[in-house]
Amino acid sequence: MTVAETSHPAPPRRGSDFARLSRRIAEAGLLDKRPGYYALRISLVAALFAGTWAAFAALGDSWWQLGLAVLMAIAFAQVTLLAHDLAHGQISRSRRVSRIAGLVAGNLAVGLSYGWWMDKHTRHHANPNHEEHDPDVAPDILIWSRRQAEASEGLPRFIGRWQAFLFFPLLTLEGVNLKVSSFRALRRKSLKSRGTEAALLSAHVLAYLGAVLLVLPLPKALLFLAVHQACYGVYLGCTFAPNHKGMPVLTAEDELDFLRKQVLTSRNVRGGRLVNTALGGLNFQIEHHLFPSMPTANLRKAQPIVRDYCASLGIGYVECGLLESWGQALRHLHEVGRPLREVRT
C-alpha cells in the first residue's frame, strides 16, 4: 500500500490542517484529564493483578495453575497498557508522578524497563512506520517492506520467506524478548535512573521466579512460566500489531505533514466495549497518534470529529474489524517476503 492510494489532494487552505483539528478537539474538552476513569481502571487492574497472585498461592501444586497462567498473562498485559498511558502523560500532569508510577508498573510489576520502552515508543510516535526512524519496523527479525527484504541477510532473510506463517508463533517469545531488551538497555548511559531501573527489574525477576518455584515443583514451574510468558507475548502482539502493520511504510522520499503522517500510517479497529477494554483503547489508534496525551476514555468521543475532518480533506481514514486487521497485517508480511521466496537458494 502506498501513501498516494490513501490520500487525495484537498483545496489549499491557510494555516495548519492539524492546528484546526486540534482546536476543535480542545474546544470539546477531550484533552482534559479523566481522574475518575483512571482511578476506577487502576483499581480494577490492580485487583486483577493481585488477585491472580493470591489465587496462585492458594491453588498450590495443581495443574489448574496452567489456566491461571493465562489469566495472569491478561493481568500483566493490562498493567503494561497502564504503563503505556503513564508514559504518554494521559493519567497525570506531573512527569515525576508518571515516571514513579511507570517504574512501579513497568519495571517492578511486569519486568519491562519503563525508561527504555518510553524512549522506543516516543521514537515510534514521531515517525510511525518509517523505515529509517521507527524502531517498530526495524528489520531485526521480521521485515516490513520490499526494500528491507532485498537488503536482508542472516536470520531476517531466512524467516522473511514465510514470516506471515511464523508471526503468531514468534509472538510467544515477545514477553521474554521484552525482558531481555530491558536488561540490555541498562548498559546505555543515556538511560535515566539506571540504578533504580536495574534494582526494580532485578526485584521483579527474583520475586517472580521465587514465587513460582516456591509454590510449584520444577517441571510444573517451567511449564507455568512458558504458558504465562507465551500468552503475555501473544496478547501484547495482538494488541499492537493491528495498529500499523499492513499500513503504508514511509521512506525518506515521503514528505508528509504531521496530520497525514499519523493518519495514513495508522488503523482503527472496530468493536464494542470488550475490544476497547482488551486493547486498552489502542483500537482508536488514529486518534491516539494525533493526540498521545488524550485520556483513553476520550478517544472514542474524538473519533467522529477526526474521521469527519479527514473526510473533508480527502485523507484516507482506515477502520476495520479486529480479525480483518490481523489479516491485513499478515497479508502485508507475506507480500513483502515475496522477493525472498522468488530467489533461488
mmCIF file of C-alpha atoms in Angstrom:
data_model
loop_
_atom_site.group_PDB
_atom_site.id
_atom_site.type_symbol
_atom_site.label_atom_id
_atom_site.label_comp_id
_atom_site.label_asym_id
_atom_site.label_seq_id
_atom_site.Cartn_x
_atom_site.Cartn_y
_atom_site.Cartn_z
ATOM 1 C CA MET A 1 0.000 0.000 0.000
ATOM 2 C CA THR A 2 1.334 3.454 -0.890
ATOM 3 C CA VAL A 3 0.634 6.872 0.549
ATOM 4 C CA ALA A 4 -0.826 8.013 -2.765
ATOM 5 C CA GLU A 5 -3.503 5.344 -2.522
ATOM 6 C CA THR A 6 -4.784 6.617 0.799
ATOM 7 C CA SER A 7 -4.874 10.379 0.341
ATOM 8 C CA HIS A 8 -6.479 12.723 -2.164
ATOM 9 C CA PRO A 9 -5.463 16.350 -2.642
ATOM 10 C CA ALA A 10 -7.614 18.965 -0.936
ATOM 11 C CA PRO A 11 -8.047 22.619 -1.896
ATOM 12 C CA PRO A 12 -5.328 24.891 -0.457
ATOM 13 C CA ARG A 13 -6.199 26.340 2.953
ATOM 14 C CA ARG A 14 -4.485 28.809 5.209
ATOM 15 C CA GLY A 15 -2.756 27.541 8.345
ATOM 16 C CA SER A 16 -2.036 24.053 9.558
ATOM 17 C CA ASP A 17 -4.620 21.327 8.974
ATOM 18 C CA PHE A 18 -3.674 19.722 12.274
ATOM 19 C CA ALA A 19 -3.906 23.021 14.167
ATOM 20 C CA ARG A 20 -7.522 23.436 13.109
ATOM 21 C CA LEU A 21 -8.352 19.893 14.178
ATOM 22 C CA SER A 22 -6.522 20.379 17.458
ATOM 23 C CA ARG A 23 -8.587 23.450 18.242
ATOM 24 C CA ARG A 24 -11.816 21.510 17.679
ATOM 25 C CA ILE A 25 -10.629 18.711 19.969
ATOM 26 C CA ALA A 26 -9.549 21.147 22.685
ATOM 27 C CA GLU A 27 -12.816 23.088 22.490
ATOM 28 C CA ALA A 28 -14.686 19.809 23.001
ATOM 29 C CA GLY A 29 -12.734 19.282 26.242
ATOM 30 C CA LEU A 30 -11.290 15.983 25.045
ATOM 31 C CA LEU A 31 -7.742 16.774 26.168
ATOM 32 C CA ASP A 32 -8.856 17.215 29.793
ATOM 33 C CA LYS A 33 -7.682 14.588 32.285
ATOM 34 C CA ARG A 34 -10.086 11.894 33.491
ATOM 35 C CA PRO A 35 -9.066 11.142 37.099
ATOM 36 C CA GLY A 36 -12.277 9.274 37.904
ATOM 37 C CA TYR A 37 -11.901 6.953 34.920
ATOM 38 C CA TYR A 38 -8.281 6.153 35.718
ATOM 39 C CA ALA A 39 -8.964 5.700 39.430
ATOM 40 C CA LEU A 40 -11.509 3.022 38.552
ATOM 41 C CA ARG A 41 -9.361 1.418 35.858
ATOM 42 C CA ILE A 42 -6.235 1.302 38.036
ATOM 43 C CA SER A 43 -8.246 -0.192 40.907
ATOM 44 C CA LEU A 44 -9.684 -2.924 38.676
ATOM 45 C CA VAL A 45 -6.334 -3.780 37.075
ATOM 46 C CA ALA A 46 -4.574 -3.788 40.450
ATOM 47 C CA ALA A 47 -7.277 -6.081 41.844
ATOM 48 C CA LEU A 48 -6.874 -8.435 38.863
ATOM 49 C CA PHE A 49 -3.087 -8.446 39.215
ATOM 50 C CA ALA A 50 -3.099 -9.014 42.982
ATOM 51 C CA GLY A 51 -5.987 -11.467 42.715
ATOM 52 C CA THR A 52 -4.190 -13.737 40.260
ATOM 53 C CA TRP A 53 -1.144 -13.915 42.542
ATOM 54 C CA ALA A 54 -3.363 -14.635 45.545
ATOM 55 C CA ALA A 55 -5.119 -17.401 43.599
ATOM 56 C CA PHE A 56 -1.729 -18.746 42.543
ATOM 57 C CA ALA A 57 -0.639 -19.046 46.181
ATOM 58 C CA ALA A 58 -3.955 -20.608 47.196
ATOM 59 C CA LEU A 59 -4.002 -23.225 44.424
ATOM 60 C CA GLY A 60 -0.561 -24.553 45.264
ATOM 61 C CA ASP A 61 0.771 -27.580 43.431
ATOM 62 C CA SER A 62 -2.021 -28.060 40.901
ATOM 63 C CA TRP A 63 -2.367 -28.412 37.138
ATOM 64 C CA TRP A 64 -5.081 -25.756 37.353
ATOM 65 C CA GLN A 65 -2.173 -23.318 37.602
ATOM 66 C CA LEU A 66 -1.768 -23.522 33.816
ATOM 67 C CA GLY A 67 -5.218 -21.983 33.377
ATOM 68 C CA LEU A 68 -4.291 -19.342 35.914
ATOM 69 C CA ALA A 69 -1.147 -18.628 33.890
ATOM 70 C CA VAL A 70 -3.389 -17.456 31.040
ATOM 71 C CA LEU A 71 -5.379 -15.185 33.361
ATOM 72 C CA MET A 72 -2.155 -13.829 34.839
ATOM 73 C CA ALA A 73 -0.916 -13.032 31.317
ATOM 74 C CA ILE A 74 -4.034 -10.894 30.833
ATOM 75 C CA ALA A 75 -3.306 -9.128 34.122
ATOM 76 C CA PHE A 76 0.309 -8.464 33.071
ATOM 77 C CA ALA A 77 -0.853 -7.091 29.714
ATOM 78 C CA GLN A 78 -3.366 -4.754 31.356
ATOM 79 C CA VAL A 79 -0.656 -3.421 33.683
ATOM 80 C CA THR A 80 1.560 -2.880 30.618
ATOM 81 C CA LEU A 81 -1.225 -0.913 28.924
ATOM 82 C CA LEU A 82 -1.487 1.298 32.010
ATOM 83 C CA ALA A 83 2.274 1.879 31.850
ATOM 84 C CA HIS A 84 1.734 2.937 28.232
ATOM 85 C CA ASP A 85 -0.825 5.549 29.313
ATOM 86 C CA LEU A 86 1.529 6.785 32.032
ATOM 87 C CA ALA A 87 4.334 7.205 29.504
ATOM 88 C CA HIS A 88 2.088 9.445 27.396
ATOM 89 C CA GLY A 89 1.061 11.619 30.352
ATOM 90 C CA GLN A 90 -2.573 10.569 30.000
ATOM 91 C CA ILE A 91 -3.110 9.871 33.687
ATOM 92 C CA SER A 92 -1.237 12.655 35.498
ATOM 93 C CA ARG A 93 0.028 16.082 34.512
ATOM 94 C CA SER A 94 3.091 15.555 36.725
ATOM 95 C CA ARG A 95 6.031 13.952 34.898
ATOM 96 C CA ARG A 96 7.509 12.899 38.225
ATOM 97 C CA VAL A 97 4.345 11.126 39.317
ATOM 98 C CA SER A 98 4.000 9.469 35.913
ATOM 99 C CA ARG A 99 7.604 8.272 35.976
ATOM 100 C CA ILE A 100 7.416 6.844 39.504
ATOM 101 C CA ALA A 101 4.138 5.074 38.734
ATOM 102 C CA GLY A 102 5.562 3.880 35.410
ATOM 103 C CA LEU A 103 8.624 2.383 37.095
ATOM 104 C CA VAL A 104 6.406 0.541 39.566
ATOM 105 C CA ALA A 105 4.012 -0.723 36.888
ATOM 106 C CA GLY A 106 6.644 -1.476 34.247
ATOM 107 C CA ASN A 107 9.865 -2.482 35.968
ATOM 108 C CA LEU A 108 8.581 -3.914 39.230
ATOM 109 C CA ALA A 109 5.200 -5.405 38.292
ATOM 110 C CA VAL A 110 5.836 -6.877 34.825
ATOM 111 C CA GLY A 111 9.611 -6.659 34.309
ATOM 112 C CA LEU A 112 9.598 -4.110 31.481
ATOM 113 C CA SER A 113 12.052 -1.195 31.535
ATOM 114 C CA TYR A 114 9.865 1.910 31.617
ATOM 115 C CA GLY A 115 12.668 4.240 30.512
ATOM 116 C CA TRP A 116 13.793 2.054 27.611
ATOM 117 C CA TRP A 117 10.285 1.418 26.371
ATOM 118 C CA MET A 118 9.278 5.067 26.704
ATOM 119 C CA ASP A 119 12.249 6.152 24.556
ATOM 120 C CA LYS A 120 11.498 3.488 21.942
ATOM 121 C CA HIS A 121 7.795 4.273 21.843
ATOM 122 C CA THR A 122 8.400 8.030 21.616
ATOM 123 C CA ARG A 123 10.535 7.484 18.514
ATOM 124 C CA HIS A 124 7.774 5.345 17.054
ATOM 125 C CA HIS A 125 5.192 8.094 17.597
ATOM 126 C CA ALA A 126 7.440 10.708 15.997
ATOM 127 C CA ASN A 127 7.819 8.671 12.795
ATOM 128 C CA PRO A 128 5.287 5.817 12.629
ATOM 129 C CA ASN A 129 6.021 3.118 10.041
ATOM 130 C CA HIS A 130 9.107 4.975 8.809
ATOM 131 C CA GLU A 131 11.799 2.572 7.610
ATOM 132 C CA GLU A 132 14.701 4.648 8.881
ATOM 133 C CA HIS A 133 13.268 6.138 12.079
ATOM 134 C CA ASP A 134 10.592 3.877 13.572
ATOM 135 C CA PRO A 135 12.168 1.159 15.776
ATOM 136 C CA ASP A 136 8.968 -0.883 15.497
ATOM 137 C CA VAL A 137 9.628 -1.567 11.795
ATOM 138 C CA ALA A 138 13.356 -2.193 12.103
ATOM 139 C CA PRO A 139 14.250 -5.474 10.346
ATOM 140 C CA ASP A 140 15.567 -7.200 13.473
ATOM 141 C CA ILE A 141 13.691 -10.463 12.916
ATOM 142 C CA LEU A 142 10.760 -9.642 10.651
ATOM 143 C CA ILE A 143 10.911 -7.476 7.534
ATOM 144 C CA TRP A 144 8.305 -4.838 6.821
ATOM 145 C CA SER A 145 8.977 -3.665 3.256
ATOM 146 C CA ARG A 146 10.328 -4.980 -0.044
ATOM 147 C CA ARG A 147 13.330 -2.712 0.327
ATOM 148 C CA GLN A 148 14.149 -4.353 3.650
ATOM 149 C CA ALA A 149 13.628 -7.783 2.083
ATOM 150 C CA GLU A 150 16.105 -7.066 -0.707
ATOM 151 C CA ALA A 151 18.713 -5.805 1.780
ATOM 152 C CA SER A 152 18.118 -8.506 4.401
ATOM 153 C CA GLU A 153 20.598 -11.165 5.387
ATOM 154 C CA GLY A 154 21.028 -13.729 8.124
ATOM 155 C CA LEU A 155 18.051 -14.583 10.321
ATOM 156 C CA PRO A 156 15.629 -11.937 8.951
ATOM 157 C CA ARG A 157 16.273 -13.186 5.427
ATOM 158 C CA PHE A 158 15.679 -16.777 6.490
ATOM 159 C CA ILE A 159 12.487 -16.031 8.439
ATOM 160 C CA GLY A 160 11.239 -13.425 5.978
ATOM 161 C CA ARG A 161 10.296 -16.019 3.369
ATOM 162 C CA TRP A 162 7.458 -17.380 5.489
ATOM 163 C CA GLN A 163 7.155 -14.741 8.189
ATOM 164 C CA ALA A 164 3.374 -14.427 7.868
ATOM 165 C CA PHE A 165 3.022 -18.047 8.990
ATOM 166 C CA LEU A 166 5.616 -17.583 11.738
ATOM 167 C CA PHE A 167 4.203 -14.309 13.084
ATOM 168 C CA PHE A 168 1.962 -15.696 15.835
ATOM 169 C CA PRO A 169 4.417 -18.416 16.902
ATOM 170 C CA LEU A 170 7.116 -15.759 17.218
ATOM 171 C CA LEU A 171 4.812 -13.652 19.391
ATOM 172 C CA THR A 172 5.039 -16.357 22.076
ATOM 173 C CA LEU A 173 8.626 -15.184 22.604
ATOM 174 C CA GLU A 174 7.780 -11.479 22.795
ATOM 175 C CA GLY A 175 7.339 -11.413 26.575
ATOM 176 C CA VAL A 176 10.815 -12.860 27.106
ATOM 177 C CA ASN A 177 12.219 -10.596 24.385
ATOM 178 C CA LEU A 178 10.933 -7.500 26.194
ATOM 179 C CA LYS A 179 12.605 -8.597 29.415
ATOM 180 C CA VAL A 180 15.914 -9.325 27.677
ATOM 181 C CA SER A 181 15.776 -5.976 25.861
ATOM 182 C CA SER A 182 15.012 -4.233 29.166
ATOM 183 C CA PHE A 183 18.108 -5.654 30.832
ATOM 184 C CA ARG A 184 20.245 -4.929 27.772
ATOM 185 C CA ALA A 185 19.082 -1.309 27.894
ATOM 186 C CA LEU A 186 20.656 -0.949 31.342
ATOM 187 C CA ARG A 187 24.037 -0.752 29.629
ATOM 188 C CA ARG A 188 23.072 2.514 27.951
ATOM 189 C CA LYS A 189 24.423 5.577 29.711
ATOM 190 C CA SER A 190 21.593 7.611 28.196
ATOM 191 C CA LEU A 191 19.007 5.648 30.215
ATOM 192 C CA LYS A 192 17.822 7.765 33.141
ATOM 193 C CA SER A 193 17.972 6.345 36.672
ATOM 194 C CA ARG A 194 19.777 3.202 35.557
ATOM 195 C CA GLY A 195 20.375 2.136 39.148
ATOM 196 C CA THR A 196 16.704 2.396 40.055
ATOM 197 C CA GLU A 197 15.627 0.645 36.874
ATOM 198 C CA ALA A 198 18.141 -2.165 37.454
ATOM 199 C CA ALA A 199 17.067 -2.632 41.079
ATOM 200 C CA LEU A 200 13.362 -2.786 40.201
ATOM 201 C CA LEU A 201 13.890 -5.126 37.236
ATOM 202 C CA SER A 202 16.021 -7.435 39.389
ATOM 203 C CA ALA A 203 13.446 -7.349 42.183
ATOM 204 C CA HIS A 204 10.751 -8.353 39.693
ATOM 205 C CA VAL A 205 12.706 -11.306 38.335
ATOM 206 C CA LEU A 206 13.681 -12.552 41.801
ATOM 207 C CA ALA A 207 10.138 -12.209 43.170
ATOM 208 C CA TYR A 208 8.520 -13.660 40.037
ATOM 209 C CA LEU A 209 10.772 -16.701 39.727
ATOM 210 C CA GLY A 210 10.980 -17.145 43.508
ATOM 211 C CA ALA A 211 7.200 -17.237 43.903
ATOM 212 C CA VAL A 212 6.711 -19.722 41.077
ATOM 213 C CA LEU A 213 9.495 -22.042 42.241
ATOM 214 C CA LEU A 214 8.331 -21.820 45.840
ATOM 215 C CA VAL A 215 4.797 -22.978 45.006
ATOM 216 C CA LEU A 216 5.388 -25.405 42.120
ATOM 217 C CA PRO A 217 7.838 -28.268 41.565
ATOM 218 C CA LEU A 218 10.436 -27.526 38.880
ATOM 219 C CA PRO A 219 8.805 -29.285 35.864
ATOM 220 C CA LYS A 220 5.414 -27.740 36.579
ATOM 221 C CA ALA A 221 7.028 -24.373 37.323
ATOM 222 C CA LEU A 222 8.813 -24.337 33.956
ATOM 223 C CA LEU A 223 5.574 -25.189 32.162
ATOM 224 C CA PHE A 224 3.734 -22.446 34.055
ATOM 225 C CA LEU A 225 6.413 -19.902 33.090
ATOM 226 C CA ALA A 226 6.279 -20.982 29.449
ATOM 227 C CA VAL A 227 2.478 -20.686 29.243
ATOM 228 C CA HIS A 228 2.417 -17.376 31.095
ATOM 229 C CA GLN A 229 5.127 -15.671 29.040
ATOM 230 C CA ALA A 230 3.816 -17.084 25.751
ATOM 231 C CA CYS A 231 0.272 -15.820 26.397
ATOM 232 C CA TYR A 232 1.600 -12.467 27.583
ATOM 233 C CA GLY A 233 3.614 -12.051 24.373
ATOM 234 C CA VAL A 234 0.724 -13.060 22.130
ATOM 235 C CA TYR A 235 -1.651 -10.692 23.953
ATOM 236 C CA LEU A 236 0.693 -7.725 23.521
ATOM 237 C CA GLY A 237 1.401 -8.611 19.910
ATOM 238 C CA CYS A 238 -2.282 -8.915 19.084
ATOM 239 C CA THR A 239 -2.853 -5.543 20.756
ATOM 240 C CA PHE A 240 -0.158 -3.580 18.953
ATOM 241 C CA ALA A 241 0.041 -5.360 15.563
ATOM 242 C CA PRO A 242 -3.409 -4.217 14.287
ATOM 243 C CA ASN A 243 -2.435 -0.570 14.702
ATOM 244 C CA HIS A 244 0.146 -0.084 11.914
ATOM 245 C CA LYS A 245 1.165 -3.388 10.336
ATOM 246 C CA GLY A 246 -0.028 -3.525 6.755
ATOM 247 C CA MET A 247 -0.353 0.247 6.541
ATOM 248 C CA PRO A 248 1.934 2.335 4.265
ATOM 249 C CA VAL A 249 5.632 2.153 5.157
ATOM 250 C CA LEU A 250 7.277 5.547 4.775
ATOM 251 C CA THR A 251 10.756 6.358 3.486
ATOM 252 C CA ALA A 252 12.883 9.486 3.164
ATOM 253 C CA GLU A 253 11.110 10.277 -0.116
ATOM 254 C CA ASP A 254 7.741 10.694 1.626
ATOM 255 C CA GLU A 255 7.159 14.276 2.712
ATOM 256 C CA LEU A 256 4.006 14.467 4.798
ATOM 257 C CA ASP A 257 2.741 16.913 7.365
ATOM 258 C CA PHE A 258 2.020 15.740 10.907
ATOM 259 C CA LEU A 259 -1.680 15.075 10.330
ATOM 260 C CA ARG A 260 -1.213 12.915 7.248
ATOM 261 C CA LYS A 261 1.854 11.139 8.594
ATOM 262 C CA GLN A 262 -0.075 9.963 11.637
ATOM 263 C CA VAL A 263 -3.418 9.166 9.968
ATOM 264 C CA LEU A 264 -2.164 7.409 6.834
ATOM 265 C CA THR A 265 0.087 5.010 8.744
ATOM 266 C CA SER A 266 -2.456 4.083 11.420
ATOM 267 C CA ARG A 267 -5.515 1.857 11.504
ATOM 268 C CA ASN A 268 -8.503 1.854 13.841
ATOM 269 C CA VAL A 269 -10.166 -1.372 14.974
ATOM 270 C CA ARG A 270 -13.936 -1.541 15.296
ATOM 271 C CA GLY A 271 -15.503 -3.197 18.308
ATOM 272 C CA GLY A 272 -17.591 -2.621 21.371
ATOM 273 C CA ARG A 273 -16.660 -2.281 24.998
ATOM 274 C CA LEU A 274 -14.932 -5.675 25.096
ATOM 275 C CA VAL A 275 -12.498 -4.793 22.285
ATOM 276 C CA ASN A 276 -11.937 -1.352 23.775
ATOM 277 C CA THR A 277 -11.089 -2.857 27.182
ATOM 278 C CA ALA A 278 -8.959 -5.662 25.789
ATOM 279 C CA LEU A 279 -6.879 -3.324 23.624
ATOM 280 C CA GLY A 280 -6.638 -0.599 26.248
ATOM 281 C CA GLY A 281 -8.180 1.960 23.909
ATOM 282 C CA LEU A 282 -5.479 1.407 21.292
ATOM 283 C CA ASN A 283 -8.192 0.363 18.853
ATOM 284 C CA PHE A 284 -8.608 4.135 18.385
ATOM 285 C CA GLN A 285 -5.047 4.279 17.091
ATOM 286 C CA ILE A 286 -5.523 7.219 14.719
ATOM 287 C CA GLU A 287 -6.856 9.480 17.463
ATOM 288 C CA HIS A 288 -4.187 8.224 19.871
ATOM 289 C CA HIS A 289 -1.389 9.066 17.432
ATOM 290 C CA LEU A 290 -2.765 12.514 16.754
ATOM 291 C CA PHE A 291 -3.288 13.265 20.459
ATOM 292 C CA PRO A 292 -0.996 10.952 22.508
ATOM 293 C CA SER A 293 -1.773 12.651 25.824
ATOM 294 C CA MET A 294 -5.537 12.314 25.385
ATOM 295 C CA PRO A 295 -7.022 10.044 28.089
ATOM 296 C CA THR A 296 -8.086 6.674 26.725
ATOM 297 C CA ALA A 297 -11.700 7.293 27.740
ATOM 298 C CA ASN A 298 -11.894 10.314 25.403
ATOM 299 C CA LEU A 299 -10.571 8.633 22.258
ATOM 300 C CA ARG A 300 -13.989 7.216 21.366
ATOM 301 C CA LYS A 301 -15.529 10.685 21.609
ATOM 302 C CA ALA A 302 -12.784 12.185 19.454
ATOM 303 C CA GLN A 303 -13.221 9.634 16.680
ATOM 304 C CA PRO A 304 -16.215 11.158 14.833
ATOM 305 C CA ILE A 305 -14.570 14.584 14.901
ATOM 306 C CA VAL A 306 -11.304 13.242 13.477
ATOM 307 C CA ARG A 307 -12.994 10.967 10.930
ATOM 308 C CA ASP A 308 -15.237 13.702 9.553
ATOM 309 C CA TYR A 309 -12.344 16.153 9.430
ATOM 310 C CA CYS A 310 -10.172 13.703 7.487
ATOM 311 C CA ALA A 311 -13.041 13.093 5.065
ATOM 312 C CA SER A 312 -13.352 16.841 4.450
ATOM 313 C CA LEU A 313 -9.662 16.943 3.482
ATOM 314 C CA GLY A 314 -9.705 13.772 1.399
ATOM 315 C CA ILE A 315 -7.372 11.930 3.791
ATOM 316 C CA GLY A 316 -7.849 8.174 3.906
ATOM 317 C CA TYR A 317 -9.138 7.039 7.310
ATOM 318 C CA VAL A 318 -8.813 3.263 7.735
ATOM 319 C CA GLU A 319 -11.030 1.323 10.110
ATOM 320 C CA CYS A 320 -11.879 -2.388 10.172
ATOM 321 C CA GLY A 321 -12.692 -5.295 12.477
ATOM 322 C CA LEU A 322 -10.112 -6.970 14.711
ATOM 323 C CA LEU A 323 -9.794 -10.166 12.665
ATOM 324 C CA GLU A 324 -9.549 -8.183 9.435
ATOM 325 C CA SER A 325 -6.802 -6.013 10.930
ATOM 326 C CA TRP A 326 -4.763 -9.127 11.707
ATOM 327 C CA GLY A 327 -5.484 -10.409 8.216
ATOM 328 C CA GLN A 328 -4.215 -7.192 6.637
ATOM 329 C CA ALA A 329 -1.049 -7.363 8.730
ATOM 330 C CA LEU A 330 -0.393 -10.994 7.769
ATOM 331 C CA ARG A 331 -1.068 -10.371 4.071
ATOM 332 C CA HIS A 332 1.375 -7.479 4.149
ATOM 333 C CA LEU A 333 4.056 -9.612 5.809
ATOM 334 C CA HIS A 334 3.567 -12.338 3.217
ATOM 335 C CA GLU A 335 3.692 -9.890 0.310
ATOM 336 C CA VAL A 336 6.905 -8.123 1.365
ATOM 337 C CA GLY A 337 8.556 -11.525 1.783
ATOM 338 C CA ARG A 338 7.783 -12.451 -1.827
ATOM 339 C CA PRO A 339 11.212 -11.373 -3.218
ATOM 340 C CA LEU A 340 12.895 -13.795 -0.802
ATOM 341 C CA ARG A 341 10.682 -16.687 -1.877
ATOM 342 C CA GLU A 342 11.419 -15.977 -5.536
ATOM 343 C CA VAL A 343 15.181 -16.092 -5.032
ATOM 344 C CA ARG A 344 16.676 -19.479 -5.850
ATOM 345 C CA THR A 345 18.681 -20.923 -2.988
#
